JSON list of C-alpha atoms in Angstrom, two decimals:
[
{"chain": "A", "resi": 1, "resn": "MET", "atom": "CA", "xyz": [10.82, 56.44, 19.78]},
{"chain": "A", "resi": 2, "resn": "LEU", "atom": "CA", "xyz": [13.65, 54.03, 18.92]},
{"chain": "A", "resi": 3, "resn": "SER", "atom": "CA", "xyz": [15.72, 55.38, 21.78]},
{"chain": "A", "resi": 4, "resn": "PHE", "atom": "CA", "xyz": [12.95, 54.25, 24.16]},
{"chain": "A", "resi": 5, "resn": "LEU", "atom": "CA", "xyz": [13.31, 50.64, 22.91]},
{"chain": "A", "resi": 6, "resn": "PHE", "atom": "CA", "xyz": [17.08, 50.62, 23.24]},
{"chain": "A", "resi": 7, "resn": "ARG", "atom": "CA", "xyz": [17.28, 52.54, 26.54]},
{"chain": "A", "resi": 8, "resn": "PRO", "atom": "CA", "xyz": [17.64, 49.40, 28.76]},
{"chain": "A", "resi": 9, "resn": "ALA", "atom": "CA", "xyz": [20.37, 47.96, 26.53]},
{"chain": "A", "resi": 10, "resn": "ILE", "atom": "CA", "xyz": [22.22, 51.32, 26.44]},
{"chain": "A", "resi": 11, "resn": "ALA", "atom": "CA", "xyz": [22.03, 51.59, 30.24]},
{"chain": "A", "resi": 12, "resn": "LEU", "atom": "CA", "xyz": [23.41, 48.06, 30.62]},
{"chain": "A", "resi": 13, "resn": "MET", "atom": "CA", "xyz": [26.26, 48.70, 28.19]},
{"chain": "A", "resi": 14, "resn": "GLU", "atom": "CA", "xyz": [27.21, 51.94, 29.97]},
{"chain": "A", "resi": 15, "resn": "ARG", "atom": "CA", "xyz": [27.61, 50.03, 33.28]},
{"chain": "A", "resi": 16, "resn": "LEU", "atom": "CA", "xyz": [29.77, 47.22, 31.85]},
{"chain": "A", "resi": 17, "resn": "SER", "atom": "CA", "xyz": [33.52, 47.37, 31.42]},
{"chain": "A", "resi": 18, "resn": "THR", "atom": "CA", "xyz": [34.98, 46.90, 27.95]},
{"chain": "A", "resi": 19, "resn": "THR", "atom": "CA", "xyz": [35.92, 43.27, 28.68]},
{"chain": "A", "resi": 20, "resn": "ARG", "atom": "CA", "xyz": [32.39, 42.45, 29.79]},
{"chain": "A", "resi": 21, "resn": "LYS", "atom": "CA", "xyz": [30.92, 44.25, 26.79]},
{"chain": "A", "resi": 22, "resn": "ILE", "atom": "CA", "xyz": [33.01, 42.09, 24.47]},
{"chain": "A", "resi": 23, "resn": "ALA", "atom": "CA", "xyz": [32.03, 38.95, 26.40]},
{"chain": "A", "resi": 24, "resn": "LEU", "atom": "CA", "xyz": [28.32, 39.86, 26.15]},
{"chain": "A", "resi": 25, "resn": "ILE", "atom": "CA", "xyz": [28.53, 40.55, 22.43]},
{"chain": "A", "resi": 26, "resn": "GLY", "atom": "CA", "xyz": [30.48, 37.27, 21.97]},
{"chain": "A", "resi": 27, "resn": "ALA", "atom": "CA", "xyz": [27.80, 35.34, 23.88]},
{"chain": "A", "resi": 28, "resn": "VAL", "atom": "CA", "xyz": [25.07, 36.87, 21.70]},
{"chain": "A", "resi": 29, "resn": "PHE", "atom": "CA", "xyz": [26.83, 35.51, 18.61]},
{"chain": "A", "resi": 30, "resn": "VAL", "atom": "CA", "xyz": [28.09, 32.20, 20.08]},
{"chain": "A", "resi": 31, "resn": "LEU", "atom": "CA", "xyz": [24.68, 30.94, 21.23]},
{"chain": "A", "resi": 32, "resn": "PRO", "atom": "CA", "xyz": [23.06, 30.87, 17.76]},
{"chain": "A", "resi": 33, "resn": "ILE", "atom": "CA", "xyz": [26.22, 29.43, 16.23]},
{"chain": "A", "resi": 34, "resn": "ALA", "atom": "CA", "xyz": [26.31, 26.69, 18.88]},
{"chain": "A", "resi": 35, "resn": "TYR", "atom": "CA", "xyz": [22.64, 25.88, 18.27]},
{"chain": "A", "resi": 36, "resn": "LEU", "atom": "CA", "xyz": [23.14, 25.71, 14.48]},
{"chain": "A", "resi": 37, "resn": "THR", "atom": "CA", "xyz": [26.20, 23.50, 14.95]},
{"chain": "A", "resi": 38, "resn": "TRP", "atom": "CA", "xyz": [24.24, 21.14, 17.20]},
{"chain": "A", "resi": 39, "resn": "ALA", "atom": "CA", "xyz": [21.29, 21.06, 14.79]},
{"chain": "A", "resi": 40, "resn": "SER", "atom": "CA", "xyz": [23.58, 20.32, 11.85]},
{"chain": "A", "resi": 41, "resn": "PHE", "atom": "CA", "xyz": [25.38, 17.56, 13.74]},
{"chain": "A", "resi": 42, "resn": "SER", "atom": "CA", "xyz": [22.08, 16.01, 14.82]},
{"chain": "A", "resi": 43, "resn": "ASP", "atom": "CA", "xyz": [20.77, 16.07, 11.24]},
{"chain": "A", "resi": 44, "resn": "HIS", "atom": "CA", "xyz": [23.93, 14.46, 9.88]},
{"chain": "A", "resi": 45, "resn": "THR", "atom": "CA", "xyz": [23.79, 11.77, 12.57]},
{"chain": "A", "resi": 46, "resn": "GLU", "atom": "CA", "xyz": [20.20, 10.93, 11.61]},
{"chain": "A", "resi": 47, "resn": "ASN", "atom": "CA", "xyz": [21.17, 10.75, 7.92]},
{"chain": "A", "resi": 48, "resn": "ILE", "atom": "CA", "xyz": [24.07, 8.43, 8.70]},
{"chain": "A", "resi": 49, "resn": "GLU", "atom": "CA", "xyz": [21.81, 6.16, 10.78]},
{"chain": "A", "resi": 50, "resn": "PHE", "atom": "CA", "xyz": [19.22, 6.10, 7.99]},
{"chain": "A", "resi": 51, "resn": "ALA", "atom": "CA", "xyz": [21.89, 5.17, 5.42]},
{"chain": "A", "resi": 52, "resn": "ARG", "atom": "CA", "xyz": [23.16, 2.42, 7.73]},
{"chain": "A", "resi": 53, "resn": "ARG", "atom": "CA", "xyz": [19.65, 0.94, 7.99]},
{"chain": "A", "resi": 54, "resn": "GLU", "atom": "CA", "xyz": [19.29, 1.13, 4.19]},
{"chain": "A", "resi": 55, "resn": "LEU", "atom": "CA", "xyz": [22.52, -0.85, 3.73]},
{"chain": "A", "resi": 56, "resn": "ILE", "atom": "CA", "xyz": [21.32, -3.46, 6.20]},
{"chain": "A", "resi": 57, "resn": "GLY", "atom": "CA", "xyz": [17.97, -3.54, 4.39]},
{"chain": "A", "resi": 58, "resn": "THR", "atom": "CA", "xyz": [19.63, -4.27, 1.04]},
{"chain": "A", "resi": 59, "resn": "LYS", "atom": "CA", "xyz": [21.55, -7.14, 2.62]},
{"chain": "A", "resi": 60, "resn": "TYR", "atom": "CA", "xyz": [18.31, -8.41, 4.16]},
{"chain": "A", "resi": 61, "resn": "LEU", "atom": "CA", "xyz": [16.47, -8.18, 0.83]},
{"chain": "A", "resi": 62, "resn": "GLN", "atom": "CA", "xyz": [18.87, -10.35, -1.20]},
{"chain": "A", "resi": 63, "resn": "PRO", "atom": "CA", "xyz": [17.49, -13.68, 0.05]},
{"chain": "A", "resi": 64, "resn": "VAL", "atom": "CA", "xyz": [13.97, -12.19, 0.11]},
{"chain": "A", "resi": 65, "resn": "LEU", "atom": "CA", "xyz": [14.16, -11.53, -3.62]},
{"chain": "A", "resi": 66, "resn": "SER", "atom": "CA", "xyz": [15.57, -15.00, -4.17]},
{"chain": "A", "resi": 67, "resn": "LEU", "atom": "CA", "xyz": [12.66, -16.45, -2.19]},
{"chain": "A", "resi": 68, "resn": "MET", "atom": "CA", "xyz": [10.18, -14.52, -4.29]},
{"chain": "A", "resi": 69, "resn": "LYS", "atom": "CA", "xyz": [11.75, -15.84, -7.50]},
{"chain": "A", "resi": 70, "resn": "HIS", "atom": "CA", "xyz": [11.81, -19.43, -6.25]},
{"chain": "A", "resi": 71, "resn": "ILE", "atom": "CA", "xyz": [8.16, -19.25, -5.12]},
{"chain": "A", "resi": 72, "resn": "GLN", "atom": "CA", "xyz": [7.25, -18.05, -8.62]},
{"chain": "A", "resi": 73, "resn": "GLN", "atom": "CA", "xyz": [9.18, -20.93, -10.15]},
{"chain": "A", "resi": 74, "resn": "HIS", "atom": "CA", "xyz": [7.59, -23.37, -7.69]},
{"chain": "A", "resi": 75, "resn": "ARG", "atom": "CA", "xyz": [4.16, -21.99, -8.62]},
{"chain": "A", "resi": 76, "resn": "GLY", "atom": "CA", "xyz": [4.83, -22.68, -12.30]},
{"chain": "A", "resi": 77, "resn": "ALA", "atom": "CA", "xyz": [6.26, -26.14, -11.65]},
{"chain": "A", "resi": 78, "resn": "VAL", "atom": "CA", "xyz": [3.29, -27.14, -9.47]},
{"chain": "A", "resi": 79, "resn": "ALA", "atom": "CA", "xyz": [0.85, -25.79, -12.06]},
{"chain": "A", "resi": 80, "resn": "GLY", "atom": "CA", "xyz": [2.62, -27.78, -14.78]},
{"chain": "A", "resi": 81, "resn": "LEU", "atom": "CA", "xyz": [2.66, -30.95, -12.67]},
{"chain": "A", "resi": 82, "resn": "LYS", "atom": "CA", "xyz": [-1.00, -30.60, -11.66]},
{"chain": "A", "resi": 83, "resn": "GLY", "atom": "CA", "xyz": [-1.80, -29.88, -15.30]},
{"chain": "A", "resi": 84, "resn": "GLY", "atom": "CA", "xyz": [-0.49, -33.34, -16.22]},
{"chain": "A", "resi": 85, "resn": "ASP", "atom": "CA", "xyz": [3.08, -32.63, -17.34]},
{"chain": "A", "resi": 86, "resn": "ALA", "atom": "CA", "xyz": [5.25, -35.19, -15.52]},
{"chain": "A", "resi": 87, "resn": "SER", "atom": "CA", "xyz": [8.45, -33.43, -16.57]},
{"chain": "A", "resi": 88, "resn": "PHE", "atom": "CA", "xyz": [7.89, -31.03, -13.63]},
{"chain": "A", "resi": 89, "resn": "ALA", "atom": "CA", "xyz": [8.01, -33.87, -11.07]},
{"chain": "A", "resi": 90, "resn": "GLN", "atom": "CA", "xyz": [11.71, -33.33, -10.34]},
{"chain": "A", "resi": 91, "resn": "MET", "atom": "CA", "xyz": [11.50, -29.55, -10.42]},
{"chain": "A", "resi": 92, "resn": "VAL", "atom": "CA", "xyz": [8.96, -29.22, -7.56]},
{"chain": "A", "resi": 93, "resn": "PRO", "atom": "CA", "xyz": [11.17, -30.78, -4.85]},
{"chain": "A", "resi": 94, "resn": "GLN", "atom": "CA", "xyz": [14.20, -28.92, -6.22]},
{"chain": "A", "resi": 95, "resn": "LYS", "atom": "CA", "xyz": [12.37, -25.59, -5.87]},
{"chain": "A", "resi": 96, "resn": "GLN", "atom": "CA", "xyz": [11.21, -26.58, -2.38]},
{"chain": "A", "resi": 97, "resn": "GLU", "atom": "CA", "xyz": [14.85, -27.15, -1.39]},
{"chain": "A", "resi": 98, "resn": "GLU", "atom": "CA", "xyz": [15.85, -23.76, -2.83]},
{"chain": "A", "resi": 99, "resn": "ILE", "atom": "CA", "xyz": [12.98, -22.12, -0.93]},
{"chain": "A", "resi": 100, "resn": "SER", "atom": "CA", "xyz": [14.09, -23.88, 2.27]},
{"chain": "A", "resi": 101, "resn": "GLU", "atom": "CA", "xyz": [17.56, -22.44, 1.80]},
{"chain": "A", "resi": 102, "resn": "ASP", "atom": "CA", "xyz": [16.11, -18.97, 1.21]},
{"chain": "A", "resi": 103, "resn": "VAL", "atom": "CA", "xyz": [14.03, -19.32, 4.39]},
{"chain": "A", "resi": 104, "resn": "ARG", "atom": "CA", "xyz": [17.14, -20.35, 6.33]},
{"chain": "A", "resi": 105, "resn": "GLN", "atom": "CA", "xyz": [19.05, -17.30, 5.05]},
{"chain": "A", "resi": 106, "resn": "ILE", "atom": "CA", "xyz": [16.16, -14.95, 5.87]},
{"chain": "A", "resi": 107, "resn": "ASP", "atom": "CA", "xyz": [15.90, -16.48, 9.35]},
{"chain": "A", "resi": 108, "resn": "GLU", "atom": "CA", "xyz": [19.59, -15.74, 9.85]},
{"chain": "A", "resi": 109, "resn": "ASN", "atom": "CA", "xyz": [19.15, -12.16, 8.66]},
{"chain": "A", "resi": 110, "resn": "GLU", "atom": "CA", "xyz": [16.09, -11.87, 10.90]},
{"chain": "A", "resi": 111, "resn": "ARG", "atom": "CA", "xyz": [18.16, -12.91, 13.91]},
{"chain": "A", "resi": 112, "resn": "GLN", "atom": "CA", "xyz": [20.78, -10.29, 13.06]},
{"chain": "A", "resi": 113, "resn": "TYR", "atom": "CA", "xyz": [18.69, -7.39, 11.78]},
{"chain": "A", "resi": 114, "resn": "GLY", "atom": "CA", "xyz": [15.03, -8.13, 12.49]},
{"chain": "A", "resi": 115, "resn": "ALA", "atom": "CA", "xyz": [14.82, -5.92, 15.58]},
{"chain": "A", "resi": 116, "resn": "LEU", "atom": "CA", "xyz": [16.34, -2.98, 13.71]},
{"chain": "A", "resi": 117, "resn": "LEU", "atom": "CA", "xyz": [14.19, -3.45, 10.60]},
{"chain": "A", "resi": 118, "resn": "LYS", "atom": "CA", "xyz": [11.04, -4.46, 12.52]},
{"chain": "A", "resi": 119, "resn": "THR", "atom": "CA", "xyz": [10.23, -7.31, 10.15]},
{"chain": "A", "resi": 120, "resn": "GLY", "atom": "CA", "xyz": [9.73, -10.14, 12.67]},
{"chain": "A", "resi": 121, "resn": "GLU", "atom": "CA", "xyz": [5.94, -10.43, 12.66]},
{"chain": "A", "resi": 122, "resn": "GLN", "atom": "CA", "xyz": [5.64, -10.09, 8.90]},
{"chain": "A", "resi": 123, "resn": "TRP", "atom": "CA", "xyz": [8.35, -12.65, 8.26]},
{"chain": "A", "resi": 124, "resn": "GLN", "atom": "CA", "xyz": [6.84, -15.19, 10.66]},
{"chain": "A", "resi": 125, "resn": "ALA", "atom": "CA", "xyz": [3.44, -14.76, 8.98]},
{"chain": "A", "resi": 126, "resn": "ILE", "atom": "CA", "xyz": [4.91, -15.28, 5.50]},
{"chain": "A", "resi": 127, "resn": "LYS", "atom": "CA", "xyz": [6.89, -18.29, 6.65]},
{"chain": "A", "resi": 128, "resn": "SER", "atom": "CA", "xyz": [3.75, -19.76, 8.23]},
{"chain": "A", "resi": 129, "resn": "ASP", "atom": "CA", "xyz": [1.80, -19.16, 5.01]},
{"chain": "A", "resi": 130, "resn": "TRP", "atom": "CA", "xyz": [4.48, -21.00, 3.02]},
{"chain": "A", "resi": 131, "resn": "GLN", "atom": "CA", "xyz": [4.41, -23.96, 5.43]},
{"chain": "A", "resi": 132, "resn": "ASN", "atom": "CA", "xyz": [0.60, -24.08, 5.26]},
{"chain": "A", "resi": 133, "resn": "LEU", "atom": "CA", "xyz": [0.74, -24.00, 1.46]},
{"chain": "A", "resi": 134, "resn": "GLN", "atom": "CA", "xyz": [3.23, -26.87, 1.40]},
{"chain": "A", "resi": 135, "resn": "GLN", "atom": "CA", "xyz": [1.03, -28.97, 3.70]},
{"chain": "A", "resi": 136, "resn": "ARG", "atom": "CA", "xyz": [-2.12, -28.40, 1.61]},
{"chain": "A", "resi": 137, "resn": "LEU", "atom": "CA", "xyz": [-0.44, -28.50, -1.79]},
{"chain": "A", "resi": 138, "resn": "GLN", "atom": "CA", "xyz": [-1.66, -31.99, -2.76]},
{"chain": "A", "resi": 139, "resn": "SER", "atom": "CA", "xyz": [-5.30, -31.17, -1.98]},
{"chain": "A", "resi": 140, "resn": "LEU", "atom": "CA", "xyz": [-5.39, -27.83, -3.84]},
{"chain": "A", "resi": 141, "resn": "SER", "atom": "CA", "xyz": [-6.63, -27.43, -7.37]},
{"chain": "A", "resi": 142, "resn": "VAL", "atom": "CA", "xyz": [-4.41, -25.84, -9.99]},
{"chain": "A", "resi": 143, "resn": "THR", "atom": "CA", "xyz": [-6.25, -22.53, -9.61]},
{"chain": "A", "resi": 144, "resn": "GLU", "atom": "CA", "xyz": [-6.15, -22.55, -5.80]},
{"chain": "A", "resi": 145, "resn": "SER", "atom": "CA", "xyz": [-2.46, -23.42, -5.79]},
{"chain": "A", "resi": 146, "resn": "PHE", "atom": "CA", "xyz": [-1.70, -20.69, -8.30]},
{"chain": "A", "resi": 147, "resn": "GLU", "atom": "CA", "xyz": [-3.67, -18.10, -6.30]},
{"chain": "A", "resi": 148, "resn": "GLN", "atom": "CA", "xyz": [-2.04, -18.99, -2.99]},
{"chain": "A", "resi": 149, "resn": "HIS", "atom": "CA", "xyz": [1.44, -18.98, -4.52]},
{"chain": "A", "resi": 150, "resn": "SER", "atom": "CA", "xyz": [0.62, -15.60, -6.09]},
{"chain": "A", "resi": 151, "resn": "ASP", "atom": "CA", "xyz": [-0.54, -14.21, -2.72]},
{"chain": "A", "resi": 152, "resn": "LEU", "atom": "CA", "xyz": [2.83, -15.19, -1.26]},
{"chain": "A", "resi": 153, "resn": "VAL", "atom": "CA", "xyz": [4.71, -13.67, -4.19]},
{"chain": "A", "resi": 154, "resn": "VAL", "atom": "CA", "xyz": [2.94, -10.37, -3.52]},
{"chain": "A", "resi": 155, "resn": "CYS", "atom": "CA", "xyz": [3.47, -10.49, 0.26]},
{"chain": "A", "resi": 156, "resn": "VAL", "atom": "CA", "xyz": [7.14, -11.49, 0.31]},
{"chain": "A", "resi": 157, "resn": "PRO", "atom": "CA", "xyz": [8.71, -8.30, -1.11]},
{"chain": "A", "resi": 158, "resn": "LEU", "atom": "CA", "xyz": [6.29, -6.07, 0.77]},
{"chain": "A", "resi": 159, "resn": "MET", "atom": "CA", "xyz": [6.63, -7.85, 4.12]},
{"chain": "A", "resi": 160, "resn": "VAL", "atom": "CA", "xyz": [3.12, -6.58, 4.86]},
{"chain": "A", "resi": 161, "resn": "GLY", "atom": "CA", "xyz": [1.13, -8.27, 7.61]},
{"chain": "A", "resi": 162, "resn": "GLU", "atom": "CA", "xyz": [-2.20, -7.52, 5.92]},
{"chain": "A", "resi": 163, "resn": "CYS", "atom": "CA", "xyz": [-1.41, -10.12, 3.27]},
{"chain": "A", "resi": 164, "resn": "ASN", "atom": "CA", "xyz": [-2.25, -12.90, 5.77]},
{"chain": "A", "resi": 165, "resn": "GLN", "atom": "CA", "xyz": [-5.53, -11.36, 6.79]},
{"chain": "A", "resi": 166, "resn": "LYS", "atom": "CA", "xyz": [-6.70, -11.42, 3.17]},
{"chain": "A", "resi": 167, "resn": "GLU", "atom": "CA", "xyz": [-6.21, -15.18, 3.06]},
{"chain": "A", "resi": 168, "resn": "SER", "atom": "CA", "xyz": [-7.80, -15.89, 6.45]},
{"chain": "A", "resi": 169, "resn": "ASN", "atom": "CA", "xyz": [-10.85, -13.71, 5.69]},
{"chain": "A", "resi": 170, "resn": "SER", "atom": "CA", "xyz": [-11.72, -15.60, 2.54]}
]
């Protein structure tokens, strides 16, 4: 029964010269090796590209983390000032300046890496939320100010667009 399965291959091999037999056997082994080489190269290229994006992401995140910290500090200073402690009067504008510098650095990173990291929409929404908070800051109660600062603190490291929708739905 096995001879029936191999009969076409045996007939082909009997017709070929020794050189062609060797070439056929070589091709049978070269094709899978070539495919595995290509697959391995492709996988390594993807891993290298992923690592490159991770390195860019860590550079992008440095001012983002600084922004998050300064928003937290601004939240505390505003709460203290609205709570009646005048010693926070100088700290609020200082934190606003630090946040402005963080925003400038993130804008620069966004220009360089935003397309690759796909953070443009989220960053613009967070920046808009910060500007809106600054404009309304005087009219907000301590609790409202604290909540809106806290919403920003949560949204900044996540760069999640849904954070804005939460605020606009309420």
